[in-house]
mmCIF file of C-alpha atoms and ligand atoms in Angstrom:
data_model
loop_
_atom_site.group_PDB
_atom_site.id
_atom_site.type_symbol
_atom_site.label_atom_id
_atom_site.label_comp_id
_atom_site.label_asym_id
_atom_site.label_seq_id
_atom_site.Cartn_x
_atom_site.Cartn_y
_atom_site.Cartn_z
ATOM 1 C CA UNK A 1 -61.599 -105.930 -3.483
ATOM 2 C CA UNK A 2 -57.923 -104.943 -3.590
ATOM 3 C CA UNK A 3 -55.329 -107.534 -2.714
ATOM 4 C CA UNK A 4 -51.599 -106.921 -2.637
ATOM 5 C CA UNK A 5 -49.262 -109.845 -2.162
ATOM 6 C CA UNK A 6 -45.528 -109.922 -1.546
ATOM 7 C CA UNK A 7 -44.964 -106.445 -2.998
ATOM 8 C CA UNK A 8 -41.359 -105.355 -3.374
ATOM 9 C CA UNK A 9 -39.837 -102.163 -4.822
ATOM 10 C CA UNK A 10 -36.382 -100.623 -4.800
ATOM 11 C CA UNK A 11 -34.778 -97.293 -5.591
ATOM 12 C CA UNK A 12 -31.343 -98.373 -6.808
ATOM 13 C CA UNK A 13 -29.764 -100.255 -3.928
ATOM 14 C CA UNK A 14 -32.327 -99.051 -1.388
ATOM 15 C CA UNK A 15 -35.346 -101.187 -0.557
ATOM 16 C CA UNK A 16 -38.553 -99.117 -0.526
ATOM 17 C CA UNK A 17 -41.018 -102.006 -0.094
ATOM 18 C CA UNK A 18 -40.274 -105.493 1.128
ATOM 19 C CA UNK A 19 -42.810 -108.345 0.910
ATOM 20 C CA UNK A 20 -45.817 -106.137 1.640
ATOM 21 C CA UNK A 21 -49.136 -107.970 1.705
ATOM 22 C CA UNK A 22 -52.452 -106.322 2.503
ATOM 23 C CA UNK A 23 -56.065 -106.280 1.430
ATOM 24 C CA UNK A 24 -59.009 -103.903 1.358
ATOM 25 C CA UNK A 25 -62.479 -105.437 1.270
ATOM 26 C CA UNK A 26 -65.511 -104.048 -0.519
ATOM 27 C CA UNK A 27 -66.747 -100.877 1.184
ATOM 28 C CA UNK A 28 -63.828 -100.876 3.565
ATOM 29 C CA UNK A 29 -61.667 -97.858 4.361
ATOM 30 C CA UNK A 30 -58.155 -98.874 5.362
ATOM 31 C CA UNK A 31 -55.322 -96.531 6.230
ATOM 32 C CA UNK A 32 -51.617 -96.850 5.758
ATOM 33 C CA UNK A 33 -49.692 -95.005 8.427
ATOM 34 C CA UNK A 34 -45.953 -94.710 8.807
ATOM 35 C CA UNK A 35 -43.105 -92.266 9.191
ATOM 36 C CA UNK A 36 -41.839 -90.193 6.274
ATOM 37 C CA UNK A 37 -40.036 -92.501 3.904
ATOM 38 C CA UNK A 38 -41.761 -95.665 5.160
ATOM 39 C CA UNK A 39 -42.875 -96.475 1.603
ATOM 40 C CA UNK A 40 -46.538 -95.386 1.639
ATOM 41 C CA UNK A 41 -46.494 -93.385 -1.600
ATOM 42 C CA UNK A 42 -44.447 -96.079 -3.336
ATOM 43 C CA UNK A 43 -47.055 -98.657 -2.306
ATOM 44 C CA UNK A 44 -49.934 -96.644 -3.813
ATOM 45 C CA UNK A 45 -47.924 -96.084 -6.996
ATOM 46 C CA UNK A 46 -47.226 -99.805 -7.309
ATOM 47 C CA UNK A 47 -50.919 -100.586 -6.776
ATOM 48 C CA UNK A 48 -51.812 -98.163 -9.597
ATOM 49 C CA UNK A 49 -49.218 -99.675 -11.942
ATOM 50 C CA UNK A 50 -47.010 -96.595 -11.998
ATOM 51 C CA UNK A 51 -43.892 -98.646 -11.204
ATOM 52 C CA UNK A 52 -43.090 -101.311 -13.730
ATOM 53 C CA UNK A 53 -40.150 -102.752 -11.783
ATOM 54 C CA UNK A 54 -42.020 -103.943 -8.684
ATOM 55 C CA UNK A 55 -42.247 -107.558 -7.621
ATOM 56 C CA UNK A 56 -45.318 -109.272 -6.169
ATOM 57 C CA UNK A 57 -48.945 -109.368 -7.260
ATOM 58 C CA UNK A 58 -51.869 -106.959 -7.300
ATOM 59 C CA UNK A 59 -55.474 -108.136 -7.728
ATOM 60 C CA UNK A 60 -58.643 -106.075 -8.107
ATOM 61 C CA UNK A 61 -62.006 -107.738 -7.460
ATOM 62 C CA UNK A 62 -60.363 -111.139 -7.747
ATOM 63 C CA UNK A 63 -58.669 -110.352 -11.062
ATOM 64 C CA UNK A 64 -54.878 -110.278 -11.325
ATOM 65 C CA UNK A 65 -53.917 -106.836 -12.660
ATOM 66 C CA UNK A 66 -50.163 -107.065 -12.015
ATOM 67 C CA UNK A 67 -49.363 -106.740 -15.727
ATOM 68 C CA UNK A 68 -52.007 -104.085 -16.474
ATOM 69 C CA UNK A 69 -50.857 -100.520 -17.237
ATOM 70 C CA UNK A 70 -52.358 -97.634 -15.194
ATOM 71 C CA UNK A 71 -55.037 -96.609 -17.731
ATOM 72 C CA UNK A 72 -56.332 -100.179 -17.808
ATOM 73 C CA UNK A 73 -56.399 -100.341 -14.012
ATOM 74 C CA UNK A 74 -58.372 -97.092 -14.047
ATOM 75 C CA UNK A 75 -60.871 -98.626 -16.456
ATOM 76 C CA UNK A 76 -61.181 -101.651 -14.180
ATOM 77 C CA UNK A 77 -62.103 -99.414 -11.249
ATOM 78 C CA UNK A 78 -58.942 -98.248 -9.554
ATOM 79 C CA UNK A 79 -58.657 -94.525 -8.842
ATOM 80 C CA UNK A 80 -55.436 -92.831 -7.740
ATOM 81 C CA UNK A 81 -55.478 -89.459 -5.987
ATOM 82 C CA UNK A 82 -51.799 -88.482 -5.734
ATOM 83 C CA UNK A 83 -50.446 -86.265 -2.976
ATOM 84 C CA UNK A 84 -50.052 -83.343 -5.412
ATOM 85 C CA UNK A 85 -53.701 -83.978 -6.497
ATOM 86 C CA UNK A 86 -52.832 -83.932 -10.200
ATOM 87 C CA UNK A 87 -55.155 -81.071 -11.146
ATOM 88 C CA UNK A 88 -54.660 -79.422 -14.561
ATOM 89 C CA UNK A 89 -54.169 -75.795 -13.572
ATOM 90 C CA UNK A 90 -55.192 -74.309 -16.939
ATOM 91 C CA UNK A 91 -58.339 -76.401 -17.372
ATOM 92 C CA UNK A 92 -61.663 -75.542 -15.768
ATOM 93 C CA UNK A 93 -63.125 -77.580 -12.925
ATOM 94 C CA UNK A 94 -65.574 -79.189 -15.338
ATOM 95 C CA UNK A 95 -62.839 -79.959 -17.869
ATOM 96 C CA UNK A 96 -60.749 -81.539 -15.115
ATOM 97 C CA UNK A 97 -63.760 -83.617 -14.088
ATOM 98 C CA UNK A 98 -64.669 -84.815 -17.555
ATOM 99 C CA UNK A 99 -61.164 -85.409 -18.919
ATOM 100 C CA UNK A 100 -60.882 -89.047 -17.813
ATOM 101 C CA UNK A 101 -63.467 -91.148 -19.621
ATOM 102 C CA UNK A 102 -66.369 -92.080 -17.324
ATOM 103 C CA UNK A 103 -67.228 -95.732 -16.898
ATOM 104 C CA UNK A 104 -70.287 -96.666 -19.027
ATOM 105 C CA UNK A 105 -72.554 -96.958 -15.983
ATOM 106 C CA UNK A 106 -70.698 -94.704 -13.569
ATOM 107 C CA UNK A 107 -72.577 -94.383 -10.300
ATOM 108 C CA UNK A 108 -71.344 -90.776 -10.200
ATOM 109 C CA UNK A 109 -72.524 -88.868 -13.274
ATOM 110 C CA UNK A 110 -71.726 -85.150 -13.356
ATOM 111 C CA UNK A 111 -75.128 -84.181 -11.871
ATOM 112 C CA UNK A 112 -74.536 -86.420 -8.885
ATOM 113 C CA UNK A 113 -70.960 -85.151 -8.501
ATOM 114 C CA UNK A 114 -72.244 -81.586 -8.356
ATOM 115 C CA UNK A 115 -74.838 -82.560 -5.731
ATOM 116 C CA UNK A 116 -72.214 -84.270 -3.599
ATOM 117 C CA UNK A 117 -69.612 -81.512 -4.155
ATOM 118 C CA UNK A 118 -71.558 -78.213 -4.259
ATOM 119 C CA UNK A 119 -68.303 -76.245 -4.128
ATOM 120 C CA UNK A 120 -67.326 -77.763 -7.491
ATOM 121 C CA UNK A 121 -70.704 -76.891 -8.982
ATOM 122 C CA UNK A 122 -70.257 -73.278 -7.894
ATOM 123 C CA UNK A 123 -66.775 -73.192 -9.415
ATOM 124 C CA UNK A 124 -67.337 -75.296 -12.512
ATOM 125 C CA UNK A 125 -65.933 -72.634 -14.890
ATOM 126 C CA UNK A 126 -62.972 -71.756 -12.628
ATOM 127 C CA UNK A 127 -59.466 -72.795 -13.689
ATOM 128 C CA UNK A 128 -58.255 -75.710 -11.571
ATOM 129 C CA UNK A 129 -55.130 -73.759 -10.649
ATOM 130 C CA UNK A 130 -57.201 -71.027 -8.968
ATOM 131 C CA UNK A 131 -58.899 -73.379 -6.496
ATOM 132 C CA UNK A 132 -57.886 -73.574 -2.845
ATOM 133 C CA UNK A 133 -56.040 -76.670 -1.619
ATOM 134 C CA UNK A 134 -59.241 -78.092 -0.169
ATOM 135 C CA UNK A 135 -61.196 -77.471 -3.380
ATOM 136 C CA UNK A 136 -58.437 -79.125 -5.418
ATOM 137 C CA UNK A 137 -58.618 -82.142 -3.133
ATOM 138 C CA UNK A 138 -62.398 -82.320 -3.641
ATOM 139 C CA UNK A 139 -61.872 -82.074 -7.402
ATOM 140 C CA UNK A 140 -59.280 -84.862 -7.369
ATOM 141 C CA UNK A 141 -61.643 -87.147 -5.419
ATOM 142 C CA UNK A 142 -64.656 -86.227 -7.556
ATOM 143 C CA UNK A 143 -62.726 -86.927 -10.746
ATOM 144 C CA UNK A 144 -61.836 -90.513 -9.861
ATOM 145 C CA UNK A 145 -65.345 -91.213 -8.549
ATOM 146 C CA UNK A 146 -66.889 -89.933 -11.776
ATOM 147 C CA UNK A 147 -64.477 -92.069 -13.771
ATOM 148 C CA UNK A 148 -66.005 -95.090 -12.050
ATOM 149 C CA UNK A 149 -63.455 -95.934 -9.357
ATOM 150 C CA UNK A 150 -64.526 -98.704 -7.003
ATOM 151 C CA UNK A 151 -61.259 -98.602 -5.100
ATOM 152 C CA UNK A 152 -59.643 -95.268 -4.229
ATOM 153 C CA UNK A 153 -55.941 -94.948 -3.533
ATOM 154 C CA UNK A 154 -55.645 -91.616 -1.697
ATOM 155 C CA UNK A 155 -52.295 -90.123 -0.719
ATOM 156 C CA UNK A 156 -52.673 -87.851 2.329
ATOM 157 C CA UNK A 157 -55.878 -86.100 1.217
ATOM 158 C CA UNK A 158 -56.102 -84.023 4.398
ATOM 159 C CA UNK A 159 -52.518 -82.766 4.474
ATOM 160 C CA UNK A 160 -52.317 -79.033 5.048
ATOM 161 C CA UNK A 161 -56.098 -78.509 5.017
ATOM 162 C CA UNK A 162 -58.244 -76.622 7.542
ATOM 163 C CA UNK A 163 -60.217 -78.764 10.035
ATOM 164 C CA UNK A 164 -63.550 -77.894 8.425
ATOM 165 C CA UNK A 165 -62.309 -79.145 5.044
ATOM 166 C CA UNK A 166 -60.838 -82.266 6.658
ATOM 167 C CA UNK A 167 -64.308 -82.932 8.052
ATOM 168 C CA UNK A 168 -65.871 -82.532 4.592
ATOM 169 C CA UNK A 169 -63.363 -84.944 3.087
ATOM 170 C CA UNK A 170 -64.260 -87.418 5.829
ATOM 171 C CA UNK A 171 -67.937 -87.103 4.889
ATOM 172 C CA UNK A 172 -67.138 -87.702 1.218
ATOM 173 C CA UNK A 173 -65.108 -90.807 2.012
ATOM 174 C CA UNK A 174 -67.835 -92.125 4.311
ATOM 175 C CA UNK A 175 -70.433 -91.427 1.587
ATOM 176 C CA UNK A 176 -68.337 -93.281 -0.997
ATOM 177 C CA UNK A 177 -67.958 -96.183 1.416
ATOM 178 C CA UNK A 178 -71.739 -96.363 1.872
ATOM 179 C CA UNK A 179 -71.964 -96.892 -1.879
ATOM 180 C CA UNK A 180 -69.561 -99.819 -1.693
ATOM 181 C CA UNK A 181 -66.397 -97.919 -2.687
ATOM 182 C CA UNK A 182 -63.240 -99.178 -0.979
ATOM 183 C CA UNK A 183 -60.457 -96.824 0.066
ATOM 184 C CA UNK A 184 -56.768 -97.309 0.778
ATOM 185 C CA UNK A 185 -55.777 -94.086 2.472
ATOM 186 C CA UNK A 186 -52.330 -92.798 3.365
ATOM 187 C CA UNK A 187 -53.035 -90.728 6.445
ATOM 188 C CA UNK A 188 -50.904 -89.196 9.187
ATOM 189 C CA UNK A 189 -53.823 -87.586 10.995
ATOM 190 C CA UNK A 190 -54.592 -90.495 13.333
ATOM 191 C CA UNK A 191 -57.676 -88.929 14.820
ATOM 192 C CA UNK A 192 -59.147 -88.422 11.359
ATOM 193 C CA UNK A 193 -58.011 -91.920 10.351
ATOM 194 C CA UNK A 194 -59.843 -93.516 13.268
ATOM 195 C CA UNK A 195 -63.069 -91.688 12.386
ATOM 196 C CA UNK A 196 -63.165 -92.704 8.708
ATOM 197 C CA UNK A 197 -61.311 -96.008 8.564
ATOM 198 C CA UNK A 198 -62.204 -99.546 9.560
ATOM 199 C CA UNK A 199 -58.628 -100.784 9.938
ATOM 200 C CA UNK A 200 -55.050 -99.564 9.751
ATOM 201 C CA UNK A 201 -51.690 -100.915 8.628
ATOM 202 C CA UNK A 202 -48.516 -99.537 10.142
ATOM 203 C CA UNK A 203 -45.686 -99.464 7.633
ATOM 204 C CA UNK A 204 -42.046 -99.151 8.728
ATOM 205 C CA UNK A 205 -39.037 -99.288 6.429
ATOM 206 C CA UNK A 206 -41.055 -100.804 3.643
ATOM 207 C CA UNK A 207 -42.722 -103.538 5.708
ATOM 208 C CA UNK A 208 -46.120 -103.935 7.315
ATOM 209 C CA UNK A 209 -45.212 -104.184 10.987
ATOM 210 C CA UNK A 210 -48.663 -103.982 12.576
ATOM 211 C CA UNK A 211 -52.309 -104.266 11.704
ATOM 212 C CA UNK A 212 -54.510 -102.189 14.028
ATOM 213 C CA UNK A 213 -58.197 -101.615 14.626
ATOM 214 C CA UNK A 214 -59.743 -98.298 15.692
ATOM 215 C CA UNK A 215 -59.869 -99.228 19.369
ATOM 216 C CA UNK A 216 -56.124 -99.857 19.367
ATOM 217 C CA UNK A 217 -55.366 -96.672 17.443
ATOM 218 C CA UNK A 218 -57.368 -94.627 19.975
ATOM 219 C CA UNK A 219 -55.862 -96.427 22.974
ATOM 220 C CA UNK A 220 -52.295 -96.051 21.673
ATOM 221 C CA UNK A 221 -52.705 -92.616 20.069
ATOM 222 C CA UNK A 222 -49.966 -90.935 22.115
ATOM 223 C CA UNK A 223 -47.454 -93.714 21.516
ATOM 224 C CA UNK A 224 -48.251 -93.861 17.783
ATOM 225 C CA UNK A 225 -48.027 -90.082 17.361
ATOM 226 C CA UNK A 226 -44.633 -90.078 19.090
ATOM 227 C CA UNK A 227 -43.479 -92.952 16.885
ATOM 228 C CA UNK A 228 -44.648 -91.154 13.742
ATOM 229 C CA UNK A 229 -42.832 -88.025 14.909
ATOM 230 C CA UNK A 230 -46.010 -85.935 14.953
HETATM 231 P P1 ATP B 301 -43.462 -89.549 2.625
HETATM 232 O O1 ATP B 301 -44.620 -89.425 3.543
HETATM 233 O O2 ATP B 301 -42.272 -88.772 3.058
HETATM 234 O O3 ATP B 301 -43.809 -89.349 1.165
HETATM 235 P P2 ATP B 301 -43.573 -92.374 2.193
HETATM 236 O O4 ATP B 301 -43.892 -93.270 3.322
HETATM 237 O O5 ATP B 301 -44.645 -92.085 1.228
HETATM 238 O O6 ATP B 301 -42.977 -91.056 2.753
HETATM 239 P P3 ATP B 301 -42.003 -93.123 -0.084
HETATM 240 O O7 ATP B 301 -42.119 -91.770 -0.710
HETATM 241 O O8 ATP B 301 -42.752 -94.239 -0.675
HETATM 242 O O9 ATP B 301 -42.345 -93.029 1.471
HETATM 243 O O10 ATP B 301 -40.447 -93.496 -0.019
HETATM 244 C C1 ATP B 301 -39.959 -94.751 0.433
HETATM 245 C C2 ATP B 301 -38.440 -94.743 0.408
HETATM 246 O O11 ATP B 301 -37.969 -94.617 -0.927
HETATM 247 C C3 ATP B 301 -37.809 -93.596 1.180
HETATM 248 O O12 ATP B 301 -36.660 -94.063 1.804
HETATM 249 C C4 ATP B 301 -37.497 -92.578 0.113
HETATM 250 O O13 ATP B 301 -36.386 -91.795 0.491
HETATM 251 C C5 ATP B 301 -37.152 -93.448 -1.065
HETATM 252 N N1 ATP B 301 -37.494 -92.812 -2.329
HETATM 253 C C6 ATP B 301 -38.729 -92.349 -2.689
HETATM 254 N N2 ATP B 301 -38.708 -91.829 -3.933
HETATM 255 C C7 ATP B 301 -37.450 -91.966 -4.369
HETATM 256 C C8 ATP B 301 -36.778 -91.629 -5.586
HETATM 257 N N3 ATP B 301 -37.433 -91.067 -6.605
HETATM 258 N N4 ATP B 301 -35.465 -91.914 -5.680
HETATM 259 C C9 ATP B 301 -34.806 -92.499 -4.657
HETATM 260 N N5 ATP B 301 -35.362 -92.844 -3.493
HETATM 261 C C10 ATP B 301 -36.662 -92.581 -3.351
#
């Protein structure tokens, strides 16, 4: 569904990504784990088209989108949930939700969004800036789903959130997966990662150094946590 080949990106002289290749199949949840500065956020930004100076190729559902700008990628089914969540503080929950144009036959019309995210229904007139961190994360996920995303690029959605909210986010991602949505998830919470994801890539200094399944992540949890500095 999403295929990244030979991705490279630099900040001045420093290499942020070096020949990164990975793929996420339809309905698959795949995590990207790595230490701070490993290049995870840069990779998601490249996939979304937010860095024009990258090298390599990006394809979505078999179609090369390397030259497509972000709004076109969004229309083709790519949804980016940045680590700061990108909520408009002064707009209401409903305005935040309906700002991006919905795909003509979005599987997630507003009624369905409100069923899946009751907290957003209850707060639909609230300003986005007044929501809790967990509610903002829900809103950011709901917004890209409503816009018709078939592949989600999520940057640390559980960071700083209470365990009960982390669990709810897991349920939402699993629900999206059941409807065929694919997810590339930056995630440092390995235990959470191994409950929602099918596979994992370990990124170090801008390179994919290992590809792991859930059994390996669970077996090597202590070693991986120590490596990640957690
Ligand atoms: P974190 O979890 O800390 O966000 P990350 O794995 O997402 O880490 P990136 O943010 O993609 O990593 O950063 C990759 C590398 O690029 C790091 O060495 C970082 O210091 C560097 N970098 C990121 N943004 C910039 C920038 N705007 N200018 C210069 N260097 C940057």
